[in-house]
PDB file of C-alpha atoms in Angstrom:
ATOM      1  CA  MET B 164      -6.714 -94.317   5.899  1.00  0.00           C
ATOM      2  CA  SER B 165      -7.431 -95.300   9.483  1.00  0.00           C
ATOM      3  CA  ALA B 166      -7.953 -92.508  12.005  1.00  0.00           C
ATOM      4  CA  ARG B 167      -5.914 -94.663  14.373  1.00  0.00           C
ATOM      5  CA  LEU B 168      -2.715 -94.128  12.364  1.00  0.00           C
ATOM      6  CA  ALA B 169       0.152 -94.362  14.861  1.00  0.00           C
ATOM      7  CA  PRO B 170       1.770 -90.932  15.227  1.00  0.00           C
ATOM      8  CA  TRP B 171       5.160 -92.302  16.167  1.00  0.00           C
ATOM      9  CA  SER B 172       5.125 -94.738  13.275  1.00  0.00           C
ATOM     10  CA  ALA B 173       4.426 -91.807  10.987  1.00  0.00           C
ATOM     11  CA  LEU B 174       7.656 -90.241  12.183  1.00  0.00           C
ATOM     12  CA  ALA B 175       9.560 -93.104  10.593  1.00  0.00           C
ATOM     13  CA  ALA B 176       7.519 -93.261   7.397  1.00  0.00           C
ATOM     14  CA  THR B 177      10.236 -91.915   5.145  1.00  0.00           C
ATOM     15  CA  VAL B 178      12.738 -94.394   6.583  1.00  0.00           C
ATOM     16  CA  LEU B 179      10.409 -97.317   6.053  1.00  0.00           C
ATOM     17  CA  LEU B 180       9.755 -96.254   2.477  1.00  0.00           C
ATOM     18  CA  ALA B 181      13.469 -96.523   1.798  1.00  0.00           C
ATOM     19  CA  GLY B 182      13.265-100.305   1.994  1.00  0.00           C
ATOM     20  CA  CYS B 183      11.213-102.989   3.702  1.00  0.00           C
ATOM     21  CA  ALA B 184      13.938-105.609   4.003  1.00  0.00           C
ATOM     22  CA  VAL B 185      15.826-105.835   7.280  1.00  0.00           C
ATOM     23  CA  ASP B 186      19.556-105.216   6.955  1.00  0.00           C
ATOM     24  CA  PRO B 187      21.331-108.514   7.856  1.00  0.00           C
ATOM     25  CA  LYS B 188      23.891-106.563   9.890  1.00  0.00           C
ATOM     26  CA  VAL B 189      21.121-104.885  11.886  1.00  0.00           C
ATOM     27  CA  ARG B 190      19.472-108.266  12.429  1.00  0.00           C
ATOM     28  CA  MET B 191      22.780-109.775  13.581  1.00  0.00           C
ATOM     29  CA  ARG B 192      23.390-106.939  16.066  1.00  0.00           C
ATOM     30  CA  SER B 193      19.866-107.415  17.388  1.00  0.00           C
ATOM     31  CA  LEU B 194      20.445-111.151  17.888  1.00  0.00           C
ATOM     32  CA  GLU B 195      23.785-110.526  19.580  1.00  0.00           C
ATOM     33  CA  GLU B 196      22.187-108.022  21.961  1.00  0.00           C
ATOM     34  CA  GLU B 197      19.373-110.490  22.714  1.00  0.00           C
ATOM     35  CA  ASN B 198      21.955-113.187  23.451  1.00  0.00           C
ATOM     36  CA  ARG B 199      23.834-110.853  25.816  1.00  0.00           C
ATOM     37  CA  LYS B 200      20.557-110.008  27.548  1.00  0.00           C
ATOM     38  CA  LEU B 201      19.638-113.677  28.024  1.00  0.00           C
ATOM     39  CA  THR B 202      23.143-114.437  29.311  1.00  0.00           C
ATOM     40  CA  ARG B 203      22.847-111.640  31.901  1.00  0.00           C
ATOM     41  CA  GLU B 204      19.447-112.962  32.991  1.00  0.00           C
ATOM     42  CA  VAL B 205      20.767-116.503  33.454  1.00  0.00           C
ATOM     43  CA  GLN B 206      23.775-115.220  35.412  1.00  0.00           C
ATOM     44  CA  ALA B 207      21.493-113.062  37.583  1.00  0.00           C
ATOM     45  CA  ALA B 208      19.210-116.025  38.263  1.00  0.00           C
ATOM     46  CA  ASP B 209      22.177-118.233  39.271  1.00  0.00           C
ATOM     47  CA  ALA B 210      23.562-115.496  41.536  1.00  0.00           C
ATOM     48  CA  SER B 211      20.146-114.972  43.108  1.00  0.00           C
ATOM     49  CA  VAL B 212      19.745-118.675  43.924  1.00  0.00           C
ATOM     50  CA  GLN B 213      23.227-118.858  45.452  1.00  0.00           C
ATOM     51  CA  ALA B 214      22.739-115.647  47.447  1.00  0.00           C
ATOM     52  CA  ALA B 215      19.351-116.815  48.745  1.00  0.00           C
ATOM     53  CA  ALA B 216      20.829-120.118  49.935  1.00  0.00           C
ATOM     54  CA  THR B 217      23.732-118.403  51.733  1.00  0.00           C
ATOM     55  CA  TYR B 218      21.429-115.793  53.264  1.00  0.00           C
ATOM     56  CA  ALA B 219      19.025-118.448  54.563  1.00  0.00           C
ATOM     57  CA  ASP B 220      21.949-120.389  56.036  1.00  0.00           C
ATOM     58  CA  GLU B 221      23.201-117.292  57.873  1.00  0.00           C
ATOM     59  CA  LEU B 222      19.726-116.621  59.279  1.00  0.00           C
ATOM     60  CA  ARG B 223      19.569-120.162  60.624  1.00  0.00           C
ATOM     61  CA  THR B 224      23.132-120.015  62.004  1.00  0.00           C
ATOM     62  CA  PRO B 225      24.142-116.393  62.753  1.00  0.00           C
ATOM     63  CA  ALA B 226      27.703-117.398  63.633  1.00  0.00           C
ATOM     64  CA  LYS B 227      28.304-118.240  59.980  1.00  0.00           C
ATOM     65  CA  ALA B 228      27.949-114.572  59.080  1.00  0.00           C
ATOM     66  CA  ASN B 229      31.438-113.923  60.536  1.00  0.00           C
ATOM     67  CA  GLY B 230      30.639-110.356  61.460  1.00  0.00           C
ATOM     68  CA  ALA B 231      28.844-109.528  58.222  1.00  0.00           C
ATOM     69  CA  PHE B 232      25.791-107.280  58.446  1.00  0.00           C
ATOM     70  CA  SER B 233      22.979-106.358  56.081  1.00  0.00           C
ATOM     71  CA  LEU B 234      21.082-103.229  55.101  1.00  0.00           C
ATOM     72  CA  TYR B 235      17.397-103.682  54.272  1.00  0.00           C
ATOM     73  CA  PHE B 236      15.520-101.481  51.788  1.00  0.00           C
ATOM     74  CA  THR B 237      11.712-101.510  51.749  1.00  0.00           C
ATOM     75  CA  PRO B 238       9.540-100.226  48.877  1.00  0.00           C
ATOM     76  CA  GLU B 239       8.924 -97.071  50.910  1.00  0.00           C
ATOM     77  CA  SER B 240      12.630 -96.443  51.477  1.00  0.00           C
ATOM     78  CA  LEU B 241      13.364 -96.951  47.774  1.00  0.00           C
ATOM     79  CA  GLU B 242      10.679 -94.417  46.888  1.00  0.00           C
ATOM     80  CA  ARG B 243      12.207 -91.909  49.309  1.00  0.00           C
ATOM     81  CA  MET B 244      15.649 -92.495  47.823  1.00  0.00           C
ATOM     82  CA  ALA B 245      14.277 -92.111  44.301  1.00  0.00           C
ATOM     83  CA  ALA B 246      12.676 -88.796  45.266  1.00  0.00           C
ATOM     84  CA  GLN B 247      16.178 -87.415  45.859  1.00  0.00           C
ATOM     85  CA  ALA B 248      17.258 -88.289  42.300  1.00  0.00           C
ATOM     86  CA  VAL B 249      14.368 -86.691  40.382  1.00  0.00           C
ATOM     87  CA  PRO B 250      13.475 -84.807  38.309  1.00  0.00           C
ATOM     88  CA  TYR B 251      15.763 -86.720  35.954  1.00  0.00           C
ATOM     89  CA  ARG B 252      16.101 -85.127  32.515  1.00  0.00           C
ATOM     90  CA  MET B 253      16.866 -87.040  29.332  1.00  0.00           C
ATOM     91  CA  PRO B 254      17.412 -85.430  25.918  1.00  0.00           C
ATOM     92  CA  GLY B 255      14.660 -86.289  23.450  1.00  0.00           C
ATOM     93  CA  ARG B 256      17.354 -87.678  21.126  1.00  0.00           C
ATOM     94  CA  ASP B 257      17.902 -90.449  23.690  1.00  0.00           C
ATOM     95  CA  PHE B 258      14.510 -91.722  22.499  1.00  0.00           C
ATOM     96  CA  ASN B 259      14.754 -90.806  18.827  1.00  0.00           C
ATOM     97  CA  SER B 260      17.594 -89.094  16.966  1.00  0.00           C
ATOM     98  CA  LYS B 261      15.104 -86.623  15.431  1.00  0.00           C
ATOM     99  CA  LEU B 262      13.316 -85.733  18.664  1.00  0.00           C
ATOM    100  CA  ARG B 263      14.111 -82.315  20.116  1.00  0.00           C
ATOM    101  CA  GLY B 264      13.412 -81.220  23.683  1.00  0.00           C
ATOM    102  CA  GLU B 265      13.588 -83.252  26.890  1.00  0.00           C
ATOM    103  CA  ILE B 266      11.820 -86.155  28.559  1.00  0.00           C
ATOM    104  CA  ILE B 267      11.638 -85.603  32.316  1.00  0.00           C
ATOM    105  CA  VAL B 268      11.150 -88.398  34.851  1.00  0.00           C
ATOM    106  CA  GLU B 269       9.291 -86.650  37.676  1.00  0.00           C
ATOM    107  CA  ARG B 270       8.556 -89.541  40.042  1.00  0.00           C
ATOM    108  CA  LEU B 271       9.245 -93.240  40.627  1.00  0.00           C
ATOM    109  CA  THR B 272       6.478 -95.006  42.549  1.00  0.00           C
ATOM    110  CA  ASP B 273       4.858 -98.390  43.247  1.00  0.00           C
ATOM    111  CA  PHE B 274       8.010-100.387  43.904  1.00  0.00           C
ATOM    112  CA  ARG B 275       7.409-104.142  44.011  1.00  0.00           C
ATOM    113  CA  PHE B 276       9.910-106.949  44.537  1.00  0.00           C
ATOM    114  CA  LEU B 277      10.147-109.788  42.011  1.00  0.00           C
ATOM    115  CA  SER B 278      12.081-113.036  41.671  1.00  0.00           C
ATOM    116  CA  ARG B 279      15.664-113.350  40.385  1.00  0.00           C
ATOM    117  CA  ASN B 280      16.874-110.099  41.953  1.00  0.00           C
ATOM    118  CA  ARG B 281      14.395-107.944  40.068  1.00  0.00           C
ATOM    119  CA  LEU B 282      11.968-105.225  41.080  1.00  0.00           C
ATOM    120  CA  SER B 283       9.323-103.191  39.301  1.00  0.00           C
ATOM    121  CA  CYS B 284       8.139 -99.597  39.579  1.00  0.00           C
ATOM    122  CA  LYS B 285       6.273 -96.893  37.682  1.00  0.00           C
ATOM    123  CA  ALA B 286       8.069 -93.937  36.095  1.00  0.00           C
ATOM    124  CA  HIS B 287       5.944 -90.796  35.756  1.00  0.00           C
ATOM    125  CA  MET B 288       7.278 -88.792  32.812  1.00  0.00           C
ATOM    126  CA  ARG B 289       6.460 -85.747  30.711  1.00  0.00           C
ATOM    127  CA  GLY B 290       7.951 -83.955  27.746  1.00  0.00           C
ATOM    128  CA  GLU B 291       9.252 -80.412  27.623  1.00  0.00           C
ATOM    129  CA  LYS B 292       9.556 -78.512  24.294  1.00  0.00           C
ATOM    130  CA  VAL B 293       9.172 -81.829  22.474  1.00  0.00           C
ATOM    131  CA  LYS B 294       9.269 -81.542  18.686  1.00  0.00           C
ATOM    132  CA  TYR B 295      10.061 -83.986  15.892  1.00  0.00           C
ATOM    133  CA  THR B 296      12.553 -82.416  13.480  1.00  0.00           C
ATOM    134  CA  GLY B 297      12.574 -85.021  10.724  1.00  0.00           C
ATOM    135  CA  SER B 298      10.620 -85.024   7.480  1.00  0.00           C
ATOM    136  CA  VAL B 299       6.966 -85.966   7.911  1.00  0.00           C
ATOM    137  CA  PRO B 300       4.477 -86.765   5.109  1.00  0.00           C
ATOM    138  CA  SER B 301       1.769 -84.108   4.864  1.00  0.00           C
ATOM    139  CA  PHE B 302      -0.973 -86.596   5.729  1.00  0.00           C
ATOM    140  CA  ALA B 303       0.741 -87.407   9.066  1.00  0.00           C
ATOM    141  CA  ARG B 304       1.572 -83.917  10.324  1.00  0.00           C
ATOM    142  CA  GLY B 305      -1.601 -83.598  12.377  1.00  0.00           C
ATOM    143  CA  GLN B 306      -1.027 -86.950  14.064  1.00  0.00           C
ATOM    144  CA  VAL B 307       2.581 -86.062  14.833  1.00  0.00           C
ATOM    145  CA  LYS B 308       1.454 -82.773  16.390  1.00  0.00           C
ATOM    146  CA  ASP B 309      -1.082 -84.625  18.518  1.00  0.00           C
ATOM    147  CA  PHE B 310       1.633 -87.024  19.636  1.00  0.00           C
ATOM    148  CA  GLU B 311       4.012 -84.207  20.592  1.00  0.00           C
ATOM    149  CA  GLN B 312       1.259 -82.649  22.703  1.00  0.00           C
ATOM    150  CA  ALA B 313       0.400 -86.011  24.309  1.00  0.00           C
ATOM    151  CA  VAL B 314       4.027 -86.612  25.303  1.00  0.00           C
ATOM    152  CA  THR B 315       4.168 -83.102  26.766  1.00  0.00           C
ATOM    153  CA  LYS B 316       1.126 -83.891  28.916  1.00  0.00           C
ATOM    154  CA  GLY B 317       2.840 -86.980  30.259  1.00  0.00           C
ATOM    155  CA  ALA B 318       3.104 -90.752  30.301  1.00  0.00           C
ATOM    156  CA  ILE B 319       3.497 -93.541  32.829  1.00  0.00           C
ATOM    157  CA  ALA B 320       6.016 -96.309  32.116  1.00  0.00           C
ATOM    158  CA  ASP B 321       5.994 -99.660  33.899  1.00  0.00           C
ATOM    159  CA  LEU B 322       9.603-100.694  34.485  1.00  0.00           C
ATOM    160  CA  GLU B 323      11.239-103.982  35.429  1.00  0.00           C
ATOM    161  CA  ILE B 324      14.719-103.542  36.862  1.00  0.00           C
ATOM    162  CA  GLN B 325      17.423-106.193  37.161  1.00  0.00           C
ATOM    163  CA  LEU B 326      19.828-105.550  40.056  1.00  0.00           C
ATOM    164  CA  THR B 327      23.396-106.853  39.932  1.00  0.00           C
ATOM    165  CA  LEU B 328      26.197-106.320  42.438  1.00  0.00           C
ATOM    166  CA  ASP B 329      29.455-105.310  40.731  1.00  0.00           C
ATOM    167  CA  GLY B 330      32.157-104.715  43.332  1.00  0.00           C
ATOM    168  CA  SER B 331      30.968-101.793  45.460  1.00  0.00           C
ATOM    169  CA  ARG B 332      28.366-100.792  42.858  1.00  0.00           C
ATOM    170  CA  VAL B 333      24.845-101.904  42.088  1.00  0.00           C
ATOM    171  CA  LEU B 334      24.000-102.021  38.380  1.00  0.00           C
ATOM    172  CA  ALA B 335      20.324-101.432  37.615  1.00  0.00           C
ATOM    173  CA  ARG B 336      19.247-102.477  34.119  1.00  0.00           C
ATOM    174  CA  ALA B 337      15.720-101.287  33.416  1.00  0.00           C
ATOM    175  CA  GLN B 338      13.240-102.335  30.753  1.00  0.00           C
ATOM    176  CA  ALA B 339       9.882-100.720  30.013  1.00  0.00           C
ATOM    177  CA  THR B 340       7.162-103.374  29.933  1.00  0.00           C
ATOM    178  CA  ASP B 341       4.332-100.939  29.195  1.00  0.00           C
ATOM    179  CA  ILE B 342       3.805 -97.213  28.543  1.00  0.00           C
ATOM    180  CA  ARG B 343       0.518 -95.323  28.776  1.00  0.00           C
ATOM    181  CA  LEU B 344       0.066 -91.783  27.492  1.00  0.00           C
ATOM    182  CA  LYS B 345      -2.105 -89.661  29.789  1.00  0.00           C
ATOM    183  CA  ALA B 346      -3.751 -87.976  26.800  1.00  0.00           C
ATOM    184  CA  LYS B 347      -4.480 -89.127  23.231  1.00  0.00           C
ATOM    185  CA  ARG B 348      -4.150 -92.828  24.092  1.00  0.00           C
ATOM    186  CA  ASP B 349      -2.951 -94.822  21.097  1.00  0.00           C
ATOM    187  CA  SER B 350      -1.646 -98.353  21.509  1.00  0.00           C
ATOM    188  CA  SER B 351       0.544 -98.231  18.394  1.00  0.00           C
ATOM    189  CA  ALA B 352       2.179 -94.954  19.409  1.00  0.00           C
ATOM    190  CA  GLU B 353       2.704 -96.220  22.971  1.00  0.00           C
ATOM    191  CA  SER B 354       4.247 -99.429  21.691  1.00  0.00           C
ATOM    192  CA  ARG B 355       6.636 -97.481  19.475  1.00  0.00           C
ATOM    193  CA  LEU B 356       7.604 -95.196  22.349  1.00  0.00           C
ATOM    194  CA  GLN B 357       8.218 -98.238  24.561  1.00  0.00           C
ATOM    195  CA  SER B 358      10.467 -99.779  21.897  1.00  0.00           C
ATOM    196  CA  GLU B 359      12.473 -96.553  21.467  1.00  0.00           C
ATOM    197  CA  MET B 360      12.835 -96.254  25.247  1.00  0.00           C
ATOM    198  CA  ASN B 361      14.193 -99.797  25.598  1.00  0.00           C
ATOM    199  CA  ASN B 362      16.474 -99.646  22.564  1.00  0.00           C
ATOM    200  CA  ARG B 363      17.973 -96.244  23.329  1.00  0.00           C
ATOM    201  CA  ALA B 364      17.152 -94.439  26.601  1.00  0.00           C
ATOM    202  CA  LEU B 365      17.414 -97.535  28.826  1.00  0.00           C
ATOM    203  CA  LYS B 366      20.209 -99.271  26.954  1.00  0.00           C
ATOM    204  CA  GLN B 367      22.845 -98.441  29.582  1.00  0.00           C
ATOM    205  CA  ALA B 368      22.585 -99.592  33.192  1.00  0.00           C
ATOM    206  CA  LEU B 369      22.231 -97.049  35.986  1.00  0.00           C
ATOM    207  CA  VAL B 370      25.062 -97.281  38.534  1.00  0.00           C
ATOM    208  CA  PHE B 371      24.708 -96.798  42.304  1.00  0.00           C
ATOM    209  CA  ASP B 372      27.723 -96.641  44.607  1.00  0.00           C
ATOM    210  CA  MET B 373      27.004 -98.719  47.730  1.00  0.00           C
ATOM    211  CA  THR B 374      30.156 -97.678  49.616  1.00  0.00           C
ATOM    212  CA  LEU B 375      29.499 -96.791  53.259  1.00  0.00           C
ATOM    213  CA  GLN B 376      31.294 -93.520  53.946  1.00  0.00           C
ATOM    214  CA  GLY B 377      33.705 -93.746  56.880  1.00  0.00           C
ATOM    215  CA  HIS B 378      33.269 -97.505  57.136  1.00  0.00           C
ATOM    216  CA  GLY B 379      35.655-100.226  55.995  1.00  0.00           C
ATOM    217  CA  ALA B 380      32.922-102.721  55.132  1.00  0.00           C
ATOM    218  CA  VAL B 381      32.415-103.661  51.493  1.00  0.00           C
ATOM    219  CA  PRO B 382      29.236-105.049  49.885  1.00  0.00           C
ATOM    220  CA  SER B 383      29.460-108.769  49.237  1.00  0.00           C
ATOM    221  CA  ARG B 384      25.919-109.818  48.347  1.00  0.00           C
ATOM    222  CA  LEU B 385      22.686-108.404  46.951  1.00  0.00           C
ATOM    223  CA  LEU B 386      19.393-110.217  47.296  1.00  0.00           C
ATOM    224  CA  VAL B 387      15.815-109.235  46.483  1.00  0.00           C
ATOM    225  CA  THR B 388      13.337-110.966  48.792  1.00  0.00           C
ATOM    226  CA  GLY B 389       9.575-110.679  48.901  1.00  0.00           C
ATOM    227  CA  ASN B 390       9.828-107.733  51.312  1.00  0.00           C
ATOM    228  CA  HIS B 391      13.281-106.158  50.955  1.00  0.00           C
ATOM    229  CA  VAL B 392      16.312-105.474  48.849  1.00  0.00           C
ATOM    230  CA  VAL B 393      19.081-106.846  51.067  1.00  0.00           C
ATOM    231  CA  VAL B 394      22.697-105.678  50.687  1.00  0.00           C
ATOM    232  CA  THR B 395      25.169-107.590  52.863  1.00  0.00           C
ATOM    233  CA  TYR B 396      28.525-106.125  53.884  1.00  0.00           C
ATOM    234  CA  ASN B 397      31.655-107.926  55.078  1.00  0.00           C
ATOM    235  CA  PRO B 398      33.816-106.227  57.745  1.00  0.00           C
TER     236      PRO B 398
END
C-alpha cells in the first residue's frame, strides 16, 4: 500500500466499499447544480458587460449619471473590511458530516480583481478540536490522525468569488480553486478537502447589505474593474 494514501479519502473508505456505482439521482442533482452554476455565470457575464458599457458612457458624459454616484473599493480597503469580519468560525460538519470541531478563517488577503465581476483572495484557515467521528479502517487510522493534526496547523485556500447585485445586497458566491495544507502536504487530501469545501461549506452565497445608513440612495450597479469594485448609487 502506498505511503501516500490520502487521509481524507480514507475517511470515506467504508462508504466507497458500499458500492462503486454512482446513484443516478445523485448524478442528476450534480448535473442540475452544474447547470444552475453555468446559468449564473452567463448571467453575471452579461450583467458585467452591460454595466461596463453604461459606466464607461457615464465617465465620458457625466451628465448622463443624473446625480448617481459611486463608491470605489480597492484591494486594500477590501482587506480592511474583511479584517472586521474574522475570525469566522464554521462547524467541521459544514465540511464533512462526520467531522467534529471547527474550521476557523483567520484572515483574507491578496485580493485581486478578475473579469466578469469576479475577484480572488486567499483564506488563511486552521482547525480547532478537529476529529473525524466515523468508522475508519485500522490501516488508515494513522493517516487520519496525521490529517487531523495537519488541518489543526492550518491551510491556505485560494478563492474565486462571483459578485452579484441583488437589490440592496451584494451576493458573494465563493469557490475554492486550490487548498494547501501548511503541514503534511498531500495532494490527494488537499483535493478532497477542496471538494468538500465547495460542495458543502461554500454552497451558500455570503450576503452583504450595501444600504447607506441615513441616506436615501440605493445601489443600482456593481462592476469589478482592473483596480476597483465599483458600486453605483442612484439618488
